[in-house]
Amino acid sequence: MSFKDLKLNRPLLRAVAEKGYDNPTLIQERTIPLVLNKKDVIASAQTGTGKTAAFALPILQLLYDKQESGKSQKKIRALIISPTRELAIQIQENFEEYAIHTNLTSTVIFGGASIDPQKEILKKGIDVLIATPGRLLDLHKQDIVNLDYVETLVLDEADLMLDMGFIDDVKKIERLCPEEKQTLLFSATMPYKVEQLAETILKNPKRIEVSQNSSTSKNVNQALYYVPKPQKIELCLHLLRNTIKGRIIIFRRTKYGVDKIEQTLLKNNYKADSLHGDKSQTLRQEALNNFKKNKVDILIATDVAARGIDIDDVDAVINFDLPNIPETYVHRIGRTARAGNTGIAYSFCSADEREYIKAIQQLINLQLDVVEEHPYPLDPKAKPIVHKKQGSKYKKRRKSEASKKKKKRWY
Ligand code: AMP
């Protein structure tokens, strides 16, 4: 099937050709006709499948076909809600590229950045708004954003949005839009709470599923290293020196862990940058750009900060800590081997993470290749290192932190 078969108009076909897309991806093949037919859609699709174009292209076509003549000010007719700033920026860049041969305009608003320039752009009028929930509600309250003319609402990465506690904001935003509208919901996974949300806000939605949550790309070689926790950093340095080449993303569960590795790598003269929720928006964007533009070869990130971000040509992913949610493993290794390339995922498993690896292997229905020849092997009988004292101290600290900053996230 070609993009032409999907009945996209000429300005969009030109843009797609200029982006170098030969054929639509599966999610595009399935979603574009439904959106053009004004159906509500619930799609389970991960980033990397081409899902942004799957909603952006038909939305632009609908807006293009129904433009008001004359010089009246543009109104927001499509609203895309994204959980993270990075993802929102990326979606807007896509809209801009696909709309290049049309007169349709888009902008992105997100928290953590100066509000005034965003206000100025909005006052001039735009067709498509991409927003994170908090900033959108803020600007709506200030009467800068008018959602009365929204024809299509997209909730992207709905599962992450709910994980991040945006459920009430999302529902509120949906209610601020006209009742008669088209709603599209995209989610990497479909837990019950996402299904519930879909049930309350979608009308007779068409379901699309392009890949199982549990499927990992055939193009990713997955290697597993059993290693004592204190020696993970040595193993990481050893592999960086001898085995892993190219552009690498290292995943850690916590912001503290990300910072710690970054310091070690910088000390060892690696060009690295990091991405996590405690960094300012400017620093996060800078880290991402540094990696995208090859100024650094290694990006260290927490899962939430990295989720959904489209970075091409990642040669390897290192799971420095194993994720406690098995689906996260699939997301992480999906960062590499995109668009038909091959990649390698290296996972480090310490004694206390054996349960995690079991769950992961069960989910992906695959036994990972265990690399036994390395300098820091884990004794198969090794017990998880749990210092009682440390454990209770840690628990106490977490408790007191939690009570001090109830909503502070660790990712
Ligand atoms: P997404 O899942 O939207 O993050 O897209 C992942 C990557 O696939 C992005 O770099 C897109 O530019 C690219 N992409 C989207 N659609 C196509 C297509 N039909 N052919 C080739 N690449 C595509």
CSV table of C-alpha atoms and ligand atoms in Angstrom, one decimal:
chain,number,residue,atom,x,y,z
A,1,MET,CA,0.0,0.0,0.0
A,2,SER,CA,1.2,3.5,-0.8
A,3,PHE,CA,0.4,6.9,0.8
A,4,LYS,CA,-1.5,7.7,-2.3
A,5,ASP,CA,-3.8,4.7,-1.7
A,6,LEU,CA,-4.6,6.2,1.6
A,7,LYS,CA,-6.1,9.2,-0.3
A,8,LEU,CA,-3.8,11.8,1.2
A,9,ASN,CA,-3.8,15.0,-0.6
A,10,ARG,CA,-0.9,16.4,-2.6
A,11,PRO,CA,0.6,18.8,-0.1
A,12,LEU,CA,0.8,16.0,2.4
A,13,LEU,CA,2.1,13.4,-0.1
A,14,ARG,CA,4.9,15.9,-1.0
A,15,ALA,CA,5.8,16.3,2.6
A,16,VAL,CA,5.8,12.6,3.2
A,17,ALA,CA,8.0,12.0,0.2
A,18,GLU,CA,10.4,14.8,1.3
A,19,LYS,CA,10.7,13.0,4.7
A,20,GLY,CA,11.8,10.0,2.8
A,21,TYR,CA,8.9,7.7,3.7
A,22,ASP,CA,8.3,5.2,0.9
A,23,ASN,CA,5.3,3.4,2.2
A,24,PRO,CA,3.0,3.8,5.2
A,25,THR,CA,3.7,1.8,8.3
A,26,LEU,CA,1.1,-0.7,9.6
A,27,ILE,CA,-0.3,1.7,12.1
A,28,GLN,CA,-0.6,4.4,9.4
A,29,GLU,CA,-2.3,2.0,7.0
A,30,ARG,CA,-4.9,1.2,9.7
A,31,THR,CA,-5.4,4.5,11.4
A,32,ILE,CA,-5.3,7.0,8.6
A,33,PRO,CA,-8.6,5.8,6.8
A,34,LEU,CA,-10.4,5.7,10.2
A,35,VAL,CA,-9.4,9.2,11.2
A,36,LEU,CA,-10.3,10.5,7.7
A,37,ASN,CA,-13.7,8.9,8.3
A,38,LYS,CA,-14.0,10.9,11.5
A,39,LYS,CA,-14.1,7.7,13.7
A,40,ASP,CA,-12.9,7.7,17.3
A,41,VAL,CA,-9.9,5.4,17.6
A,42,ILE,CA,-8.2,3.6,20.4
A,43,ALA,CA,-4.8,2.3,19.2
A,44,SER,CA,-2.2,0.3,21.1
A,45,ALA,CA,1.0,1.3,19.5
A,46,GLN,CA,4.5,2.1,20.7
A,47,THR,CA,6.7,4.9,19.5
A,48,GLY,CA,8.8,3.8,16.7
A,49,THR,CA,5.8,2.4,14.8
A,50,GLY,CA,5.1,5.7,13.0
A,51,LYS,CA,2.1,6.5,15.2
A,52,THR,CA,2.7,10.3,15.1
A,53,ALA,CA,2.2,10.4,11.4
A,54,ALA,CA,-0.7,8.0,11.8
A,55,PHE,CA,-2.7,10.7,13.5
A,56,ALA,CA,-0.9,13.9,12.3
A,57,LEU,CA,-1.4,13.3,8.6
A,58,PRO,CA,-5.2,12.6,8.5
A,59,ILE,CA,-5.8,15.4,11.1
A,60,LEU,CA,-3.9,17.8,8.8
A,61,GLN,CA,-5.9,16.6,5.8
A,62,LEU,CA,-9.2,17.1,7.6
A,63,LEU,CA,-8.2,20.6,8.7
A,64,TYR,CA,-6.9,21.4,5.2
A,65,ASP,CA,-10.2,20.3,3.6
A,66,LYS,CA,-12.2,22.4,5.9
A,67,GLN,CA,-10.5,25.7,6.0
A,68,GLU,CA,-12.4,28.9,6.4
A,69,SER,CA,-11.8,31.4,3.7
A,70,GLY,CA,-11.2,35.0,4.5
A,71,LYS,CA,-9.0,36.5,7.1
A,72,SER,CA,-10.7,35.5,10.3
A,73,GLN,CA,-8.3,34.5,13.0
A,74,LYS,CA,-7.3,30.8,13.1
A,75,LYS,CA,-8.8,28.7,15.9
A,76,ILE,CA,-7.5,25.7,17.6
A,77,ARG,CA,-9.2,22.8,15.7
A,78,ALA,CA,-6.9,20.0,16.7
A,79,LEU,CA,-5.5,19.4,20.2
A,80,ILE,CA,-2.9,16.9,21.0
A,81,ILE,CA,-2.2,16.1,24.7
A,82,SER,CA,1.2,14.6,25.5
A,83,PRO,CA,2.5,13.6,28.9
A,84,THR,CA,6.0,14.9,28.6
A,85,ARG,CA,7.6,18.1,27.2
A,86,GLU,CA,10.1,16.3,25.0
A,87,LEU,CA,7.4,14.2,23.4
A,88,ALA,CA,5.2,17.3,22.9
A,89,ILE,CA,8.0,19.1,21.2
A,90,GLN,CA,8.7,16.1,19.0
A,91,ILE,CA,5.1,15.8,17.9
A,92,GLN,CA,5.0,19.5,17.0
A,93,GLU,CA,8.1,19.2,14.9
A,94,ASN,CA,6.4,16.4,13.1
A,95,PHE,CA,3.2,18.5,12.5
A,96,GLU,CA,5.4,21.3,11.2
A,97,GLU,CA,7.2,19.0,8.8
A,98,TYR,CA,4.0,17.4,7.5
A,99,ALA,CA,2.2,20.7,7.1
A,100,ILE,CA,5.1,22.4,5.3
A,101,HIS,CA,3.2,22.7,2.0
A,102,THR,CA,-0.1,23.8,3.6
A,103,ASN,CA,-0.9,27.0,5.4
A,104,LEU,CA,-1.8,25.1,8.6
A,105,THR,CA,0.0,26.2,11.7
A,106,SER,CA,0.8,24.5,14.9
A,107,THR,CA,2.5,25.3,18.2
A,108,VAL,CA,3.5,23.6,21.4
A,109,ILE,CA,3.0,24.6,25.0
A,110,PHE,CA,4.5,22.9,28.0
A,111,GLY,CA,5.4,23.7,31.6
A,112,GLY,CA,8.9,24.6,32.9
A,113,ALA,CA,9.4,27.1,30.1
A,114,SER,CA,8.6,30.8,30.0
A,115,ILE,CA,4.9,31.3,29.5
A,116,ASP,CA,4.9,34.7,27.7
A,117,PRO,CA,6.3,33.6,24.3
A,118,GLN,CA,3.7,30.8,24.3
A,119,LYS,CA,1.0,33.3,25.0
A,120,GLU,CA,2.1,35.5,22.1
A,121,ILE,CA,2.0,32.7,19.6
A,122,LEU,CA,-1.4,31.5,20.8
A,123,LYS,CA,-2.9,35.0,20.6
A,124,LYS,CA,-2.1,35.1,16.9
A,125,GLY,CA,-4.1,32.0,16.3
A,126,ILE,CA,-3.1,28.5,15.3
A,127,ASP,CA,-4.8,25.4,13.9
A,128,VAL,CA,-3.1,22.7,15.9
A,129,LEU,CA,-2.0,22.9,19.5
A,130,ILE,CA,0.2,20.3,21.1
A,131,ALA,CA,0.3,20.6,24.9
A,132,THR,CA,1.2,19.0,28.2
A,133,PRO,CA,-1.8,18.9,30.5
A,134,GLY,CA,-0.8,21.3,33.3
A,135,ARG,CA,0.3,24.2,31.1
A,136,LEU,CA,-2.8,23.8,28.9
A,137,LEU,CA,-5.1,24.1,31.8
A,138,ASP,CA,-3.1,27.1,33.1
A,139,LEU,CA,-3.4,29.0,29.9
A,140,HIS,CA,-7.0,28.0,29.5
A,141,LYS,CA,-7.7,29.5,32.9
A,142,GLN,CA,-6.1,32.7,31.8
A,143,ASP,CA,-8.3,32.8,28.8
A,144,ILE,CA,-5.4,32.5,26.4
A,145,VAL,CA,-6.4,29.1,25.1
A,146,ASN,CA,-9.9,28.6,23.7
A,147,LEU,CA,-10.9,25.0,23.2
A,148,ASP,CA,-14.4,25.7,21.9
A,149,TYR,CA,-13.5,24.9,18.3
A,150,VAL,CA,-11.6,21.7,18.8
A,151,GLU,CA,-12.7,19.1,16.2
A,152,THR,CA,-10.1,16.4,17.0
A,153,LEU,CA,-8.6,15.6,20.4
A,154,VAL,CA,-5.6,13.2,20.6
A,155,LEU,CA,-4.4,11.7,23.8
A,156,ASP,CA,-1.0,10.4,23.2
A,157,GLU,CA,0.9,7.9,25.4
A,158,ALA,CA,-2.3,7.6,27.5
A,159,ASP,CA,-0.8,4.9,29.8
A,160,LEU,CA,2.1,7.2,30.7
A,161,MET,CA,-0.3,10.1,31.2
A,162,LEU,CA,-2.2,8.1,33.8
A,163,ASP,CA,1.0,6.8,35.4
A,164,MET,CA,2.1,10.4,35.8
A,165,GLY,CA,-1.1,11.3,37.6
A,166,PHE,CA,-2.8,13.3,34.9
A,167,ILE,CA,-6.1,11.5,34.9
A,168,ASP,CA,-8.1,14.4,36.3
A,169,ASP,CA,-6.4,16.9,34.1
A,170,VAL,CA,-7.1,14.8,31.0
A,171,LYS,CA,-10.8,14.4,31.9
A,172,LYS,CA,-11.0,18.1,32.5
A,173,ILE,CA,-9.4,19.0,29.2
A,174,GLU,CA,-11.8,16.6,27.4
A,175,ARG,CA,-14.8,18.3,29.0
A,176,LEU,CA,-13.4,21.7,28.0
A,177,CYS,CA,-13.6,20.7,24.3
A,178,PRO,CA,-16.9,20.5,22.5
A,179,GLU,CA,-18.9,17.4,23.0
A,180,GLU,CA,-19.1,16.8,19.3
A,181,LYS,CA,-15.6,15.9,18.4
A,182,GLN,CA,-13.4,13.1,17.3
A,183,THR,CA,-11.2,11.6,19.9
A,184,LEU,CA,-8.1,9.4,19.3
A,185,LEU,CA,-6.3,7.6,22.1
A,186,PHE,CA,-2.9,6.1,21.7
A,187,SER,CA,-1.2,4.0,24.3
A,188,ALA,CA,1.8,1.7,24.4
A,189,THR,CA,0.1,-0.6,26.8
A,190,MET,CA,-3.6,-1.0,27.6
A,191,PRO,CA,-4.0,-1.5,31.3
A,192,TYR,CA,-7.5,-1.4,32.8
A,193,LYS,CA,-7.3,2.2,33.7
A,194,VAL,CA,-6.7,3.2,30.1
A,195,GLU,CA,-9.6,1.1,29.0
A,196,GLN,CA,-11.7,2.8,31.6
A,197,LEU,CA,-10.7,6.2,30.4
A,198,ALA,CA,-11.4,5.2,26.8
A,199,GLU,CA,-14.8,4.0,27.8
A,200,THR,CA,-15.8,7.3,29.4
A,201,ILE,CA,-14.5,9.6,26.6
A,202,LEU,CA,-14.5,7.7,23.3
A,203,LYS,CA,-17.6,7.1,21.2
A,204,ASN,CA,-17.9,3.7,19.5
A,205,PRO,CA,-14.2,3.6,19.0
A,206,LYS,CA,-12.4,1.5,16.4
A,207,ARG,CA,-9.7,-0.6,17.9
A,208,ILE,CA,-6.2,-0.9,16.4
A,209,GLU,CA,-3.4,-3.0,17.7
A,210,VAL,CA,-0.3,-3.1,15.7
A,211,SER,CA,2.1,-4.9,18.0
A,212,GLN,CA,1.8,-6.8,21.1
A,213,ASN,CA,3.2,-5.1,24.2
A,214,SER,CA,5.3,-8.2,24.6
A,215,SER,CA,6.9,-8.2,21.2
A,216,THR,CA,10.5,-7.2,20.9
A,217,SER,CA,12.1,-6.3,17.6
A,218,LYS,CA,13.6,-9.2,15.8
A,219,ASN,CA,16.5,-6.9,14.9
A,220,VAL,CA,17.6,-6.5,18.5
A,221,ASN,CA,20.2,-8.9,19.9
A,222,GLN,CA,19.5,-9.2,23.6
A,223,ALA,CA,22.4,-10.1,25.9
A,224,LEU,CA,22.1,-10.8,29.6
A,225,TYR,CA,25.0,-10.4,32.1
A,226,TYR,CA,24.7,-11.7,35.6
A,227,VAL,CA,26.8,-9.3,37.7
A,228,PRO,CA,27.0,-8.3,41.4
A,229,LYS,CA,25.4,-5.0,41.9
A,230,PRO,CA,28.5,-3.1,43.2
A,231,GLN,CA,30.4,-4.2,40.1
A,232,LYS,CA,27.8,-3.1,37.5
A,233,ILE,CA,29.7,0.1,36.9
A,234,GLU,CA,33.0,-1.8,36.3
A,235,LEU,CA,31.2,-4.1,33.9
A,236,CYS,CA,29.7,-1.1,32.1
A,237,LEU,CA,33.1,0.6,31.7
A,238,HIS,CA,34.6,-2.7,30.6
A,239,LEU,CA,32.0,-3.1,27.9
A,240,LEU,CA,32.2,0.5,26.8
A,241,ARG,CA,36.0,0.0,26.4
A,242,ASN,CA,35.9,-3.3,24.7
A,243,THR,CA,32.6,-4.2,23.2
A,244,ILE,CA,29.9,-1.6,22.8
A,245,LYS,CA,30.5,1.0,20.1
A,246,GLY,CA,28.4,3.8,18.7
A,247,ARG,CA,25.5,5.7,20.1
A,248,ILE,CA,24.3,4.3,23.4
A,249,ILE,CA,21.5,4.9,25.8
A,250,ILE,CA,21.9,3.7,29.4
A,251,PHE,CA,18.7,3.2,31.4
A,252,ARG,CA,18.5,3.5,35.2
A,253,ARG,CA,15.5,3.4,37.4
A,254,THR,CA,16.3,6.5,39.5
A,255,LYS,CA,17.4,10.0,38.9
A,256,TYR,CA,20.1,9.6,41.5
A,257,GLY,CA,21.4,6.5,39.6
A,258,VAL,CA,21.4,8.5,36.4
A,259,ASP,CA,23.5,11.3,37.9
A,260,LYS,CA,25.9,8.8,39.5
A,261,ILE,CA,26.7,7.1,36.2
A,262,GLU,CA,27.0,10.4,34.4
A,263,GLN,CA,29.6,11.5,36.8
A,264,THR,CA,31.6,8.3,36.5
A,265,LEU,CA,31.5,8.3,32.7
A,266,LEU,CA,32.5,12.0,32.5
A,267,LYS,CA,35.4,11.2,34.8
A,268,ASN,CA,36.4,8.4,32.5
A,269,ASN,CA,36.4,10.9,29.5
A,270,TYR,CA,33.3,9.6,27.9
A,271,LYS,CA,31.1,12.1,26.1
A,272,ALA,CA,27.8,11.7,28.0
A,273,ASP,CA,24.7,13.6,28.9
A,274,SER,CA,21.7,12.7,30.9
A,275,LEU,CA,17.9,13.0,31.0
A,276,HIS,CA,15.7,12.9,34.0
A,277,GLY,CA,12.8,14.6,35.6
A,278,ASP,CA,14.8,16.8,38.0
A,279,LYS,CA,16.6,18.6,35.2
A,280,SER,CA,15.2,21.8,33.9
A,281,GLN,CA,13.4,21.8,30.6
A,282,THR,CA,16.4,23.7,29.0
A,283,LEU,CA,18.9,21.1,30.3
A,284,ARG,CA,16.7,18.2,29.2
A,285,GLN,CA,16.3,19.6,25.7
A,286,GLU,CA,20.0,20.4,25.5
A,287,ALA,CA,20.9,16.8,26.5
A,288,LEU,CA,18.5,15.4,23.9
A,289,ASN,CA,19.9,17.7,21.2
A,290,ASN,CA,23.5,16.9,22.2
A,291,PHE,CA,22.7,13.2,21.7
A,292,LYS,CA,20.7,13.7,18.5
A,293,LYS,CA,23.4,15.9,17.0
A,294,ASN,CA,26.2,13.4,18.0
A,295,LYS,CA,27.8,15.8,20.3
A,296,VAL,CA,27.7,13.1,22.9
A,297,ASP,CA,27.7,9.3,22.3
A,298,ILE,CA,26.0,8.3,25.5
A,299,LEU,CA,22.7,9.3,26.9
A,300,ILE,CA,21.8,8.2,30.4
A,301,ALA,CA,18.1,8.3,31.2
A,302,THR,CA,15.3,7.3,33.5
A,303,ASP,CA,12.4,5.5,31.8
A,304,VAL,CA,9.8,8.3,32.0
A,305,ALA,CA,12.2,10.9,30.7
A,306,ALA,CA,13.1,8.8,27.7
A,307,ARG,CA,9.8,7.3,26.9
A,308,GLY,CA,8.5,8.1,23.4
A,309,ILE,CA,11.4,10.1,22.4
A,310,ASP,CA,12.4,9.5,18.8
A,311,ILE,CA,16.1,9.1,18.5
A,312,ASP,CA,17.4,7.4,15.4
A,313,ASP,CA,20.5,5.3,15.0
A,314,VAL,CA,20.9,4.1,18.6
A,315,ASP,CA,23.3,1.2,18.3
A,316,ALA,CA,22.9,-0.2,21.8
A,317,VAL,CA,20.8,0.1,24.9
A,318,ILE,CA,22.3,-0.8,28.3
A,319,ASN,CA,19.8,-1.8,31.0
A,320,PHE,CA,22.0,-0.9,33.9
A,321,ASP,CA,19.2,-1.6,36.2
A,322,LEU,CA,16.4,-4.0,35.2
A,323,PRO,CA,13.0,-2.4,35.2
A,324,ASN,CA,10.5,-3.8,37.7
A,325,ILE,CA,7.7,-3.5,35.2
A,326,PRO,CA,8.5,-6.0,32.4
A,327,GLU,CA,6.8,-3.9,29.7
A,328,THR,CA,9.3,-1.2,30.4
A,329,TYR,CA,12.0,-3.6,29.1
A,330,VAL,CA,10.3,-3.7,25.8
A,331,HIS,CA,10.0,0.1,25.6
A,332,ARG,CA,13.7,0.5,26.5
A,333,ILE,CA,15.1,-1.9,23.9
A,334,GLY,CA,12.7,-0.5,21.4
A,335,ARG,CA,15.0,2.6,21.4
A,336,THR,CA,17.4,0.6,19.3
A,337,ALA,CA,16.9,-1.2,16.0
A,338,ARG,CA,14.4,1.3,14.7
A,339,ALA,CA,13.3,1.5,11.1
A,340,GLY,CA,14.9,-1.8,10.1
A,341,ASN,CA,18.4,-1.2,11.7
A,342,THR,CA,19.9,-3.7,14.0
A,343,GLY,CA,20.9,-3.0,17.6
A,344,ILE,CA,22.0,-4.7,20.8
A,345,ALA,CA,20.4,-4.6,24.2
A,346,TYR,CA,22.7,-5.4,27.2
A,347,SER,CA,21.0,-6.1,30.4
A,348,PHE,CA,22.7,-6.3,33.8
A,349,CYS,CA,21.1,-8.5,36.4
A,350,SER,CA,22.2,-8.6,40.0
A,351,ALA,CA,21.1,-11.1,42.6
A,352,ASP,CA,18.1,-9.0,43.7
A,353,GLU,CA,16.9,-8.6,40.1
A,354,ARG,CA,16.5,-12.3,39.2
A,355,GLU,CA,12.7,-12.0,39.7
A,356,TYR,CA,12.6,-9.1,37.2
A,357,ILE,CA,14.5,-11.0,34.5
A,358,LYS,CA,12.1,-14.0,35.0
A,359,ALA,CA,9.1,-11.7,34.5
A,360,ILE,CA,10.7,-10.1,31.4
A,361,GLN,CA,11.5,-13.4,29.8
A,362,GLN,CA,8.0,-14.6,30.4
A,363,LEU,CA,6.6,-11.5,28.9
A,364,ILE,CA,8.7,-11.6,25.7
A,365,ASN,CA,8.5,-15.3,25.6
A,366,LEU,CA,12.2,-15.6,25.1
A,367,GLN,CA,15.2,-16.7,27.1
A,368,LEU,CA,17.9,-14.0,26.8
A,369,ASP,CA,21.4,-15.1,25.7
A,370,VAL,CA,23.5,-15.2,28.9
A,371,VAL,CA,27.0,-13.9,28.4
A,372,GLU,CA,29.1,-15.9,30.9
A,373,GLU,CA,32.6,-14.8,29.7
A,374,HIS,CA,33.1,-11.5,31.5
A,375,PRO,CA,35.3,-10.3,34.3
A,376,TYR,CA,32.6,-9.7,37.0
A,377,PRO,CA,30.4,-12.9,37.0
A,378,LEU,CA,27.8,-13.3,39.7
A,379,ASP,CA,28.0,-16.4,41.8
A,380,PRO,CA,24.8,-18.3,40.9
A,381,LYS,CA,24.2,-18.9,44.5
A,382,ALA,CA,24.6,-15.3,45.5
A,383,LYS,CA,21.9,-14.0,47.7
A,384,PRO,CA,20.5,-10.5,47.1
A,385,ILE,CA,22.5,-7.9,49.1
A,386,VAL,CA,20.1,-6.5,51.6
A,387,HIS,CA,21.8,-4.8,54.5
A,388,LYS,CA,19.1,-4.7,57.2
A,389,LYS,CA,20.3,-1.5,58.6
A,390,GLN,CA,20.5,0.2,55.2
A,391,GLY,CA,17.1,-1.2,54.3
A,392,SER,CA,15.4,0.3,57.3
A,393,LYS,CA,17.3,3.6,56.9
A,394,TYR,CA,16.3,3.7,53.3
A,395,LYS,CA,12.7,3.0,54.2
A,396,LYS,CA,12.7,5.7,56.8
A,397,ARG,CA,14.3,8.2,54.4
A,398,ARG,CA,11.7,7.4,51.7
A,399,LYS,CA,8.9,7.8,54.3
A,400,SER,CA,10.1,11.2,55.4
A,401,GLU,CA,10.8,12.3,51.9
A,402,ALA,CA,7.3,11.1,50.9
A,403,SER,CA,5.7,13.1,53.6
A,404,LYS,CA,7.7,16.2,52.9
A,405,LYS,CA,7.0,16.2,49.2
A,406,LYS,CA,4.1,14.0,48.6
A,407,LYS,CA,4.0,14.5,44.8
A,408,LYS,CA,7.7,14.4,44.1
A,409,ARG,CA,8.5,11.8,41.6
A,410,TRP,CA,11.5,9.6,41.7
A,411,TYR,CA,11.8,9.2,38.0
B,1,AMP,P1,6.9,7.6,15.8
B,1,AMP,O1,6.4,6.2,16.1
B,1,AMP,O2,5.8,8.5,15.4
B,1,AMP,O3,7.7,8.1,16.9
B,1,AMP,O4,7.9,7.5,14.5
B,1,AMP,C1,9.1,6.8,14.6
B,1,AMP,C2,10.0,7.1,13.4
B,1,AMP,O5,9.5,6.6,12.2
B,1,AMP,C3,10.1,8.6,13.2
B,1,AMP,O6,11.5,8.9,13.0
B,1,AMP,C4,9.4,8.9,11.9
B,1,AMP,O7,9.9,10.0,11.2
B,1,AMP,C5,9.5,7.6,11.2
B,1,AMP,N1,8.4,7.3,10.2
B,1,AMP,C6,7.1,7.5,10.4
B,1,AMP,N2,6.4,7.0,9.4
B,1,AMP,C7,7.3,6.5,8.5
B,1,AMP,C8,7.1,5.8,7.3
B,1,AMP,N3,6.0,5.6,6.7
B,1,AMP,N4,8.3,5.4,6.7
B,1,AMP,C9,9.5,5.5,7.3
B,1,AMP,N5,9.7,6.1,8.5
B,1,AMP,C10,8.6,6.6,9.1
